[in-house]
Amino acid sequence: MTVKAQFDHTNCEGCPIRHRAVCAHCDTDELEELEGIKYYRSFEAGQTIIWSGDQMSFVGSVVSGIASLTQTMEDGRTQMVGLLLPSDFVGRPGRETAPYDVQATTDVVMCCFRKKPFEDLMNSTPHIAHRLLQMTLDELDAAREWMLVLGRKTAREKIASLLSIIARRDASVSQKAQSGPIVFDLPLTREAMADYLGLTLETVSRQISALKRDSVILLEGKRHVTIPDMARLMDEAGDDSDGGFLV
Amino acid sequence: MTVKAQFDHTNCEGCPIRHRAVCAHCDTDELEELEGIKYYRSFEAGQTIIWSGDQMSFVGSVVSGIASLTQTMEDGRTQMVGLLLPSDFVGRPGRETAPYDVQATTDVVMCCFRKKPFEDLMNSTPHIAHRLLQMTLDELDAAREWMLVLGRKTAREKIASLLSIIARRDASVSQKAQSGPIVFDLPLTREAMADYLGLTLETVSRQISALKRDSVILLEGKRHVTIPDMARLMDEAGDDSDGGFLV
DNA sequence: GTTTCCACTTGATCTCTGTCAAAGTCGCTA
DNA sequence: TAGCGACTTTGACAGAGATCAAGTGGAAAC
């Protein structure tokens, strides 16, 4: 099996289940079918992976790095509408054109599938369709959770919400216990955070400074964050439940 | 066929394709299987159809009226995260509990399916799963479109965006031509509009008055709206594309 | 007919966040 | 080591929208 040789299983350490379901080298059942329709692509930070309105020629998963979905108005106001972390899926089976820009926020490696063969595979393999439905429902929940953040939360609550999402996501990927301080590096610039939160970068900076002053977070440099008390942060975020929303 | 007799096709005039795909009396292929798992329920305006966190015992479509998906914070701030118009689907196959409240905004009639049998049907009928995936992708697009509204638009643009969505939705349901003035009744109170837009009801009222003063809309009474020039309204909404987003 | 109630409007004021501007930090290159 | 440039912080001020508070209008109830 050339595919197996080319994309060895070791490429995919820690590959989570969301990825596994649609990724050739993690789902050995599908290796035969996927031969030749799968390939890797790399993108540099800042590069646009897909332009809004473009024909989409592939679907795929983020293997490493962070990509974002953004919408831009004529006058330049932009809103990030989704954050794609490793294992997240990109693409709309059944759709011709992309509804928003996909941008590489950091350097990104994607595991791509040519769209048409992937769709054929999906049509003939019910469990892929089901998996995709579950993933889409997860994304829909995350989008709606985020609507509450955008529509009703204060700047401070917005920042706390974003930090707790990143922290939780980070913690779950690295399988750490949830107790004790959480440490991570912010993968986003202040501007990217602002675009995600519907704020300006100045407000983001001010609120991060305020959270630091109030010891809700500790900062080393500009990006290295320690959260001494996750419950405190969640409280600042105004989350009623401890509920796991997923981005 | 008792189902056919009970829920005659005439119940479903104008039943759009999104409903048809999952509704017994519109999709004759499935009549046999759906016998006994389908039923109608009525809700009064203001009633909560499903509480966030509840076990979901059914899925279904809105037949008439308007329902909304809302999230509420501990202190009472609420954000509407989805508007369900006739033909829209409610429910998450594969999920146990509801992620947000579903409320009847007006009197609502729903066409419900018991959840477990519906899931079985979905698992054995690929085209239902595919249809559901398409519908979920549509909702996801709409949610993300709305994130731009919530995060980056001014109060005036928000109102214009909401009016143009309702107008377009109304126009497409009633199959009217898109040219010429569009007339409809607002199905939402000012407060519901505020909850959808992330504003206060006072701001909603002020902006509606302003749009009226500027002749972007005409108002008869408090709810009856005429839009003399749809392009003008879309311009006020700040929409770059004339793109059809779907709620 | 008039009372009551509810949805809505309008006004005055306040405050949070945006805007504009300047200065600080850090890493990289020459 | 200095200097450049990208990113970030901080300050002063302004403005959009929130808050608080009356007041209006129309339909249902008495």
Coordinates of C-alpha atoms in Angstrom, one line a residue, chain B residues 7-246:
Chain B
F7 CA -51.8 13.8 8.1
D8 CA -53.0 14.5 4.7
H9 CA -50.8 16.1 2.2
T10 CA -53.0 19.2 2.3
N11 CA -51.7 19.9 5.8
C12 CA -48.5 20.8 4.2
E13 CA -49.2 23.3 1.5
G14 CA -46.2 25.3 0.7
C15 CA -44.1 22.9 2.7
P16 CA -40.6 23.7 1.5
I17 CA -37.9 21.3 0.6
R18 CA -36.1 21.6 3.9
H19 CA -39.2 20.3 5.7
R20 CA -40.1 17.8 3.1
A21 CA -37.0 15.8 3.6
V22 CA -37.8 14.8 7.1
C23 CA -41.6 15.1 7.3
A24 CA -43.8 12.1 6.9
H25 CA -46.7 13.6 5.1
C26 CA -44.4 15.2 2.5
D27 CA -42.1 12.4 1.8
T28 CA -44.2 9.6 0.7
D29 CA -41.3 7.1 0.6
E30 CA -41.1 7.2 4.3
L31 CA -44.7 7.0 5.2
E32 CA -44.6 3.4 6.2
E33 CA -41.6 3.8 8.5
L34 CA -42.9 6.9 10.1
E35 CA -46.3 5.5 11.1
G36 CA -46.7 6.0 14.8
I37 CA -43.5 8.0 15.5
K38 CA -44.9 11.2 14.2
Y39 CA -47.2 13.6 16.0
Y40 CA -48.2 17.3 16.2
R41 CA -47.7 19.6 19.1
S42 CA -49.0 23.1 19.7
F43 CA -47.3 25.8 21.8
E44 CA -48.5 29.2 22.9
A45 CA -46.5 32.3 22.4
G46 CA -44.0 32.7 25.2
Q47 CA -44.1 29.0 26.1
T48 CA -40.8 27.2 26.4
I49 CA -40.7 24.2 24.1
I50 CA -37.5 22.7 25.4
W51 CA -35.4 23.8 28.4
S52 CA -31.6 23.9 28.1
G53 CA -30.2 20.7 29.6
D54 CA -33.4 18.7 29.3
Q55 CA -33.5 15.3 27.8
M56 CA -34.7 15.7 24.3
S57 CA -37.5 13.2 23.5
F58 CA -38.2 14.3 20.0
V59 CA -36.9 16.1 16.9
G60 CA -39.1 17.8 14.4
S61 CA -40.0 20.8 12.2
V62 CA -41.8 24.0 12.8
V63 CA -45.0 23.9 10.8
S64 CA -46.3 27.3 11.7
G65 CA -45.3 30.2 13.9
I66 CA -41.8 31.3 15.0
A67 CA -39.7 29.7 17.6
S68 CA -36.3 30.8 18.9
L69 CA -33.2 29.3 20.4
T70 CA -31.9 31.3 23.3
Q71 CA -29.1 31.3 25.8
T72 CA -29.4 33.0 29.1
M73 CA -26.7 34.0 31.6
E74 CA -27.1 33.8 35.4
D75 CA -27.8 37.5 35.6
G76 CA -30.5 37.4 33.0
R77 CA -28.7 38.7 30.0
T78 CA -30.1 36.6 27.1
Q79 CA -29.0 36.1 23.5
M80 CA -31.1 34.6 20.8
V81 CA -28.9 32.2 18.8
G82 CA -31.3 31.1 16.2
L83 CA -34.7 31.9 14.7
L84 CA -36.8 29.0 13.7
L85 CA -39.3 29.8 10.9
P86 CA -41.7 27.3 9.4
S87 CA -39.9 24.4 7.8
D88 CA -36.9 24.7 10.1
F89 CA -35.7 21.6 11.9
V90 CA -35.2 21.3 15.7
G91 CA -33.2 18.6 17.3
R92 CA -29.8 17.0 17.4
P93 CA -29.7 13.4 16.3
G94 CA -27.2 11.6 18.5
R95 CA -27.4 14.1 21.4
E96 CA -29.1 13.5 24.6
T97 CA -29.7 16.9 26.1
A98 CA -30.7 20.3 24.6
P99 CA -27.9 22.8 24.4
Y100 CA -30.2 25.9 24.7
D101 CA -33.8 26.8 25.4
V102 CA -36.3 26.6 22.6
Q103 CA -39.1 29.1 23.0
A104 CA -42.3 29.8 21.1
T105 CA -42.0 33.4 20.0
T106 CA -45.5 33.3 18.5
D107 CA -48.0 30.5 18.7
V108 CA -46.2 27.5 17.2
V109 CA -47.2 24.2 15.7
M110 CA -44.5 21.6 15.5
C111 CA -44.4 18.3 13.6
C112 CA -42.5 16.0 15.9
F113 CA -40.9 12.6 15.6
R114 CA -40.0 10.4 18.6
K115 CA -36.3 10.7 18.7
K116 CA -35.1 7.1 19.0
P117 CA -37.1 5.8 16.0
F118 CA -36.2 8.9 14.0
E119 CA -32.5 8.1 14.6
D120 CA -33.0 4.5 13.6
L121 CA -34.7 5.7 10.4
M122 CA -31.8 8.1 9.8
N123 CA -29.2 5.4 10.3
S124 CA -31.0 3.1 7.8
T125 CA -31.8 5.9 5.3
P126 CA -28.7 7.6 4.0
H127 CA -30.5 10.4 2.2
I128 CA -32.0 11.6 5.5
A129 CA -28.5 11.8 7.1
H130 CA -27.3 13.7 4.0
R131 CA -30.2 16.0 4.0
L132 CA -29.7 16.7 7.7
L133 CA -26.0 17.4 7.1
Q134 CA -27.0 19.9 4.4
M135 CA -29.5 21.6 6.8
T136 CA -26.9 21.7 9.6
L137 CA -24.3 23.3 7.3
D138 CA -26.9 25.9 6.3
E139 CA -27.6 26.7 9.9
L140 CA -23.9 26.9 10.6
D141 CA -23.4 29.4 7.7
A142 CA -26.3 31.4 9.1
A143 CA -24.9 31.4 12.6
R144 CA -21.5 32.5 11.3
E145 CA -23.1 35.2 9.2
W146 CA -24.8 36.4 12.3
M147 CA -21.5 36.5 14.2
L148 CA -20.4 39.2 11.9
V149 CA -23.6 41.1 12.7
L150 CA -23.2 40.7 16.4
G151 CA -19.5 41.4 16.5
R152 CA -19.0 44.2 14.0
K153 CA -22.1 46.0 12.9
T154 CA -23.6 49.2 14.3
A155 CA -27.1 49.2 15.9
R156 CA -28.5 50.7 12.7
E157 CA -26.8 48.1 10.5
K158 CA -28.0 45.3 12.9
I159 CA -31.6 46.4 12.6
A160 CA -31.3 46.7 8.8
S161 CA -29.8 43.2 8.7
L162 CA -32.6 41.7 10.7
L163 CA -35.3 43.4 8.6
S164 CA -33.7 42.2 5.4
I165 CA -33.4 38.7 6.7
I166 CA -37.1 38.6 7.7
A167 CA -38.1 40.3 4.4
R168 CA -36.1 37.9 2.3
R169 CA -37.3 34.9 4.2
D170 CA -40.9 36.2 3.9
A171 CA -40.5 36.9 0.2
S172 CA -39.0 33.5 -0.6
V173 CA -41.7 31.6 1.4
S174 CA -44.5 33.5 -0.4
Q175 CA -42.7 33.1 -3.8
K176 CA -43.0 36.8 -4.5
A177 CA -40.8 38.5 -7.0
Q178 CA -38.0 40.3 -5.4
S179 CA -38.6 43.6 -7.2
G180 CA -41.1 46.2 -6.0
P181 CA -41.9 47.1 -2.4
I182 CA -41.9 44.2 0.1
V183 CA -44.6 44.3 2.8
F184 CA -44.7 42.1 5.9
D185 CA -45.6 42.1 9.6
L186 CA -42.8 41.9 12.1
P187 CA -43.2 38.7 14.0
L188 CA -41.0 39.8 16.8
T189 CA -41.4 42.3 19.7
R190 CA -38.8 45.0 20.1
E191 CA -37.4 43.0 23.0
A192 CA -37.1 39.8 21.0
M193 CA -35.3 41.8 18.3
A194 CA -33.0 43.2 20.9
D195 CA -32.2 39.8 22.2
Y196 CA -31.4 38.6 18.7
L197 CA -29.2 41.6 17.9
G198 CA -27.4 42.0 21.2
L199 CA -29.0 45.4 21.8
T200 CA -31.5 46.9 24.3
L201 CA -35.1 47.3 23.3
E202 CA -34.7 51.1 23.6
T203 CA -31.9 51.1 21.0
V204 CA -34.0 48.9 18.7
S205 CA -36.9 51.3 19.0
R206 CA -34.7 54.3 18.3
Q207 CA -33.1 52.8 15.3
I208 CA -36.4 51.7 13.8
S209 CA -37.6 55.2 14.3
A210 CA -34.5 56.5 12.6
L211 CA -34.9 54.2 9.6
K212 CA -38.5 55.3 9.3
R213 CA -37.5 59.0 9.5
D214 CA -35.0 58.4 6.7
S215 CA -37.6 56.6 4.6
V216 CA -35.6 53.3 4.5
I217 CA -38.7 51.6 5.8
L218 CA -42.4 52.6 6.2
L219 CA -44.3 51.7 9.4
E220 CA -48.0 51.3 9.8
G221 CA -48.7 50.8 13.4
K222 CA -45.9 49.2 15.2
R223 CA -45.5 46.0 13.3
H224 CA -46.5 46.4 9.7
V225 CA -43.5 47.2 7.6
T226 CA -43.1 48.2 4.0
I227 CA -39.7 48.2 2.4
P228 CA -39.9 50.5 -0.7
D229 CA -36.4 49.7 -1.9
M230 CA -34.8 46.4 -0.8
A231 CA -31.4 47.4 -2.3
R232 CA -31.4 50.5 -0.1
L233 CA -32.1 48.4 3.0
M234 CA -29.4 45.9 2.1
D235 CA -27.0 48.8 1.7
E236 CA -27.9 50.1 5.2
A237 CA -27.2 46.6 6.5
G238 CA -23.7 46.8 5.2
D239 CA -23.9 43.6 3.3
D240 CA -21.2 43.4 0.7
S241 CA -22.7 40.6 -1.3
D242 CA -26.3 40.4 -2.1
G243 CA -25.7 36.9 -0.8
G244 CA -28.6 34.9 0.5
F245 CA -28.0 33.9 4.0
L246 CA -30.7 31.9 5.5

